[in-house]
Amino acid sequence: MGWDCANKCFLVSRLGKERTTGVLMLRLGVMLSVLFFLVSSLFAEKAELTDRYFFSGDGTLHFINAHTNQSGHIRYRLPDGSYPAEAHQQIDRLLGVPAGSSDQISLRLVSVLDYIEDRYRQPIEIISGYRSPEYNEGLRAKGRLAAKTSMHIEGMAADIRMRKVLSAEWFQLLKSMGCCGVGYYHDNSLHVDTGPVRYWDETTSKVRTNIS
């Protein structure tokens, strides 16, 4: 009788310990799952910030405005993937956005230009960046190759020149990237925009598409 009681007590105690262990293991599993999710989310968020654009450079640009001779070495993207407003404003000024305007140069365009600059290790000279609608219409009135709804108006295009580099080589590079609109005029300059993927030269101008 005493033996049966002791045996039953031992079994009950053992079952209780096993149940407690099972509960603890379950809780530990839940805690590890939550921790894994939080860490994964943090890394995903960091990766999303750092790799916001498919084509980008080191986050630093050297621009030269061909008309004003103003220039600047600008860190427009920080290591954490953020984009300081002050740097963006400096880029806007160098690419012709008037002070006080609510218009801005597209960060995607800036990232593409950064990619090109890093590849060739040469500063980018801006021939034409932002255009106001009035200025763009003035170009059209003079018979210049300017689309009615040019992407320059949206801050999504730039005509650029890089020193000691052949434009033909840039043209082929940008075509191979398949990321942008690229116009090549067989001199030392290119039109680059972040619109639909398309390519042209002075004999096949895309002005008629009204988005060049």
XYZ file of C-alpha atoms in Angstrom:
212
model
C 0.000 0.000 0.000
C 2.783 2.384 1.047
C 4.765 1.356 -2.037
C 1.808 2.134 -4.339
C 1.364 5.559 -2.757
C 5.048 6.372 -3.102
C 5.035 5.189 -6.717
C 1.981 7.301 -7.524
C 3.508 10.351 -5.862
C 6.714 9.845 -7.878
C 4.745 9.606 -11.137
C 2.708 12.702 -10.312
C 5.850 14.620 -9.444
C 7.558 13.493 -12.647
C 4.563 14.430 -14.789
C 4.446 17.817 -13.106
C 8.104 18.426 -13.845
C 7.685 17.351 -17.451
C 4.677 19.620 -17.864
C 6.551 22.542 -16.316
C 9.535 21.873 -18.576
C 7.228 21.740 -21.605
C 5.639 25.060 -20.710
C 9.053 26.652 -20.209
C 10.294 25.301 -23.551
C 7.172 26.615 -25.265
C 7.635 30.039 -23.735
C 11.311 30.022 -24.699
C 10.381 29.107 -28.271
C 7.872 31.962 -28.450
C 10.413 34.425 -27.039
C 13.075 33.323 -29.534
C 10.600 33.637 -32.405
C 9.679 37.172 -31.361
C 13.360 38.090 -30.957
C 14.179 36.675 -34.393
C 11.314 38.657 -35.938
C 12.442 41.908 -34.308
C 16.070 41.461 -35.371
C 15.028 40.509 -38.917
C 12.794 43.574 -39.117
C 15.626 45.853 -38.011
C 18.003 44.426 -40.601
C 15.333 44.575 -43.299
C 14.606 48.205 -42.458
C 18.311 49.061 -42.571
C 18.741 47.273 -45.899
C 15.691 49.051 -47.316
C 17.105 52.434 -46.314
C 20.606 51.700 -47.579
C 19.451 50.178 -50.867
C 16.588 52.531 -51.587
C 17.586 52.762 -55.255
C 18.832 49.899 -57.402
C 21.599 52.004 -58.964
C 23.481 54.217 -56.546
C 27.004 55.181 -55.556
C 28.770 55.908 -52.299
C 26.375 58.674 -51.280
C 28.769 61.510 -52.163
C 28.690 63.632 -55.328
C 30.885 66.285 -56.900
C 28.755 68.560 -59.100
C 29.880 71.553 -61.155
C 27.350 73.959 -62.664
C 28.621 74.782 -66.171
C 26.876 78.174 -66.218
C 27.632 79.554 -62.762
C 30.890 77.639 -62.097
C 29.511 76.838 -58.660
C 30.542 73.432 -57.402
C 30.172 71.246 -54.361
C 31.220 67.958 -52.814
C 27.948 66.814 -51.291
C 27.242 63.872 -48.990
C 23.574 63.441 -49.788
C 23.127 60.003 -48.193
C 24.339 59.080 -44.715
C 25.584 55.599 -43.698
C 22.221 54.841 -42.062
C 20.469 55.393 -45.412
C 18.913 58.756 -44.564
C 18.985 61.799 -46.865
C 19.754 65.114 -45.106
C 17.462 67.925 -46.233
C 20.369 70.399 -46.286
C 22.300 68.268 -48.785
C 19.219 67.891 -50.969
C 18.777 71.671 -50.981
C 22.408 72.132 -52.007
C 21.891 69.740 -54.927
C 18.715 71.606 -55.894
C 20.615 74.916 -56.046
C 23.465 73.480 -58.116
C 20.991 71.977 -60.583
C 19.061 75.199 -60.966
C 16.046 74.926 -58.669
C 15.249 78.511 -57.572
C 15.546 79.345 -53.886
C 12.164 79.186 -52.217
C 10.723 76.815 -54.827
C 8.881 73.724 -53.664
C 10.314 71.782 -56.604
C 13.171 69.359 -56.013
C 15.657 67.265 -57.937
C 14.666 63.592 -57.912
C 16.750 61.509 -55.515
C 16.562 58.645 -57.963
C 18.250 60.848 -60.588
C 20.870 61.868 -58.024
C 21.560 58.193 -57.260
C 22.026 57.340 -60.944
C 24.433 60.260 -61.364
C 26.295 59.096 -58.262
C 26.605 55.629 -59.792
C 28.114 57.115 -62.973
C 30.483 59.395 -61.082
C 31.811 56.561 -58.917
C 32.367 54.363 -61.944
C 34.464 56.972 -63.768
C 35.911 58.844 -60.767
C 35.214 62.179 -62.407
C 33.097 65.153 -61.283
C 29.861 65.678 -63.178
C 29.341 68.991 -64.931
C 25.703 70.062 -65.092
C 24.821 71.698 -68.405
C 21.084 71.744 -67.742
C 19.234 70.538 -64.672
C 15.919 71.877 -63.474
C 13.848 73.997 -65.880
C 10.816 76.041 -65.011
C 7.824 75.569 -67.336
C 8.336 79.137 -68.612
C 12.002 78.570 -69.397
C 11.209 75.279 -71.129
C 8.570 76.973 -73.299
C 11.143 79.634 -74.183
C 13.489 76.931 -75.448
C 10.710 75.413 -77.528
C 9.876 78.822 -78.999
C 13.494 79.117 -80.122
C 13.300 75.737 -81.852
C 15.477 73.959 -79.311
C 15.054 70.236 -78.632
C 12.816 70.515 -75.588
C 9.736 68.385 -74.992
C 6.501 70.094 -73.979
C 6.385 68.160 -70.720
C 10.136 67.762 -70.367
C 11.319 65.773 -67.372
C 13.644 68.674 -66.593
C 10.512 70.465 -65.366
C 9.926 67.676 -62.839
C 13.538 67.679 -61.612
C 13.951 64.197 -63.078
C 16.459 64.972 -65.862
C 19.899 66.469 -66.340
C 22.142 67.199 -69.290
C 25.627 66.331 -68.099
C 29.248 66.404 -69.150
C 32.170 64.595 -67.555
C 35.782 65.553 -68.080
C 38.215 63.189 -69.816
C 35.516 60.650 -70.555
C 33.924 59.886 -73.905
C 30.167 60.422 -73.952
C 29.795 57.429 -76.265
C 31.095 55.217 -73.463
C 28.615 56.642 -70.953
C 25.841 56.181 -73.477
C 26.609 52.479 -73.852
C 26.898 52.081 -70.075
C 23.510 53.644 -69.392
C 21.897 51.619 -72.148
C 23.273 48.436 -70.595
C 21.860 49.446 -67.187
C 18.336 49.644 -68.635
C 17.288 52.119 -65.970
C 16.767 55.458 -67.636
C 16.096 57.667 -70.581
C 19.377 58.539 -72.292
C 20.007 61.015 -75.102
C 23.388 61.168 -76.862
C 24.244 64.042 -79.180
C 27.665 62.836 -80.407
C 29.625 65.447 -78.534
C 30.763 65.408 -74.917
C 27.328 65.577 -73.292
C 24.391 63.347 -72.439
C 20.781 63.752 -71.396
C 19.891 61.450 -68.477
C 16.440 61.106 -66.928
C 14.570 58.686 -64.700
C 11.597 58.255 -67.015
C 10.774 55.166 -69.112
C 13.746 53.254 -70.509
C 14.524 54.667 -73.973
C 17.538 55.819 -76.008
C 18.064 58.373 -78.728
C 20.517 60.708 -80.442
C 20.113 64.003 -82.311
C 18.836 62.194 -85.410
C 16.163 60.271 -83.488
C 15.136 62.809 -80.858
C 12.466 61.730 -78.379
C 11.106 65.259 -78.122
C 7.990 64.085 -79.942
C 7.254 61.758 -77.038
C 7.008 64.908 -74.895
C 8.960 63.294 -72.063
C 12.594 63.906 -73.031
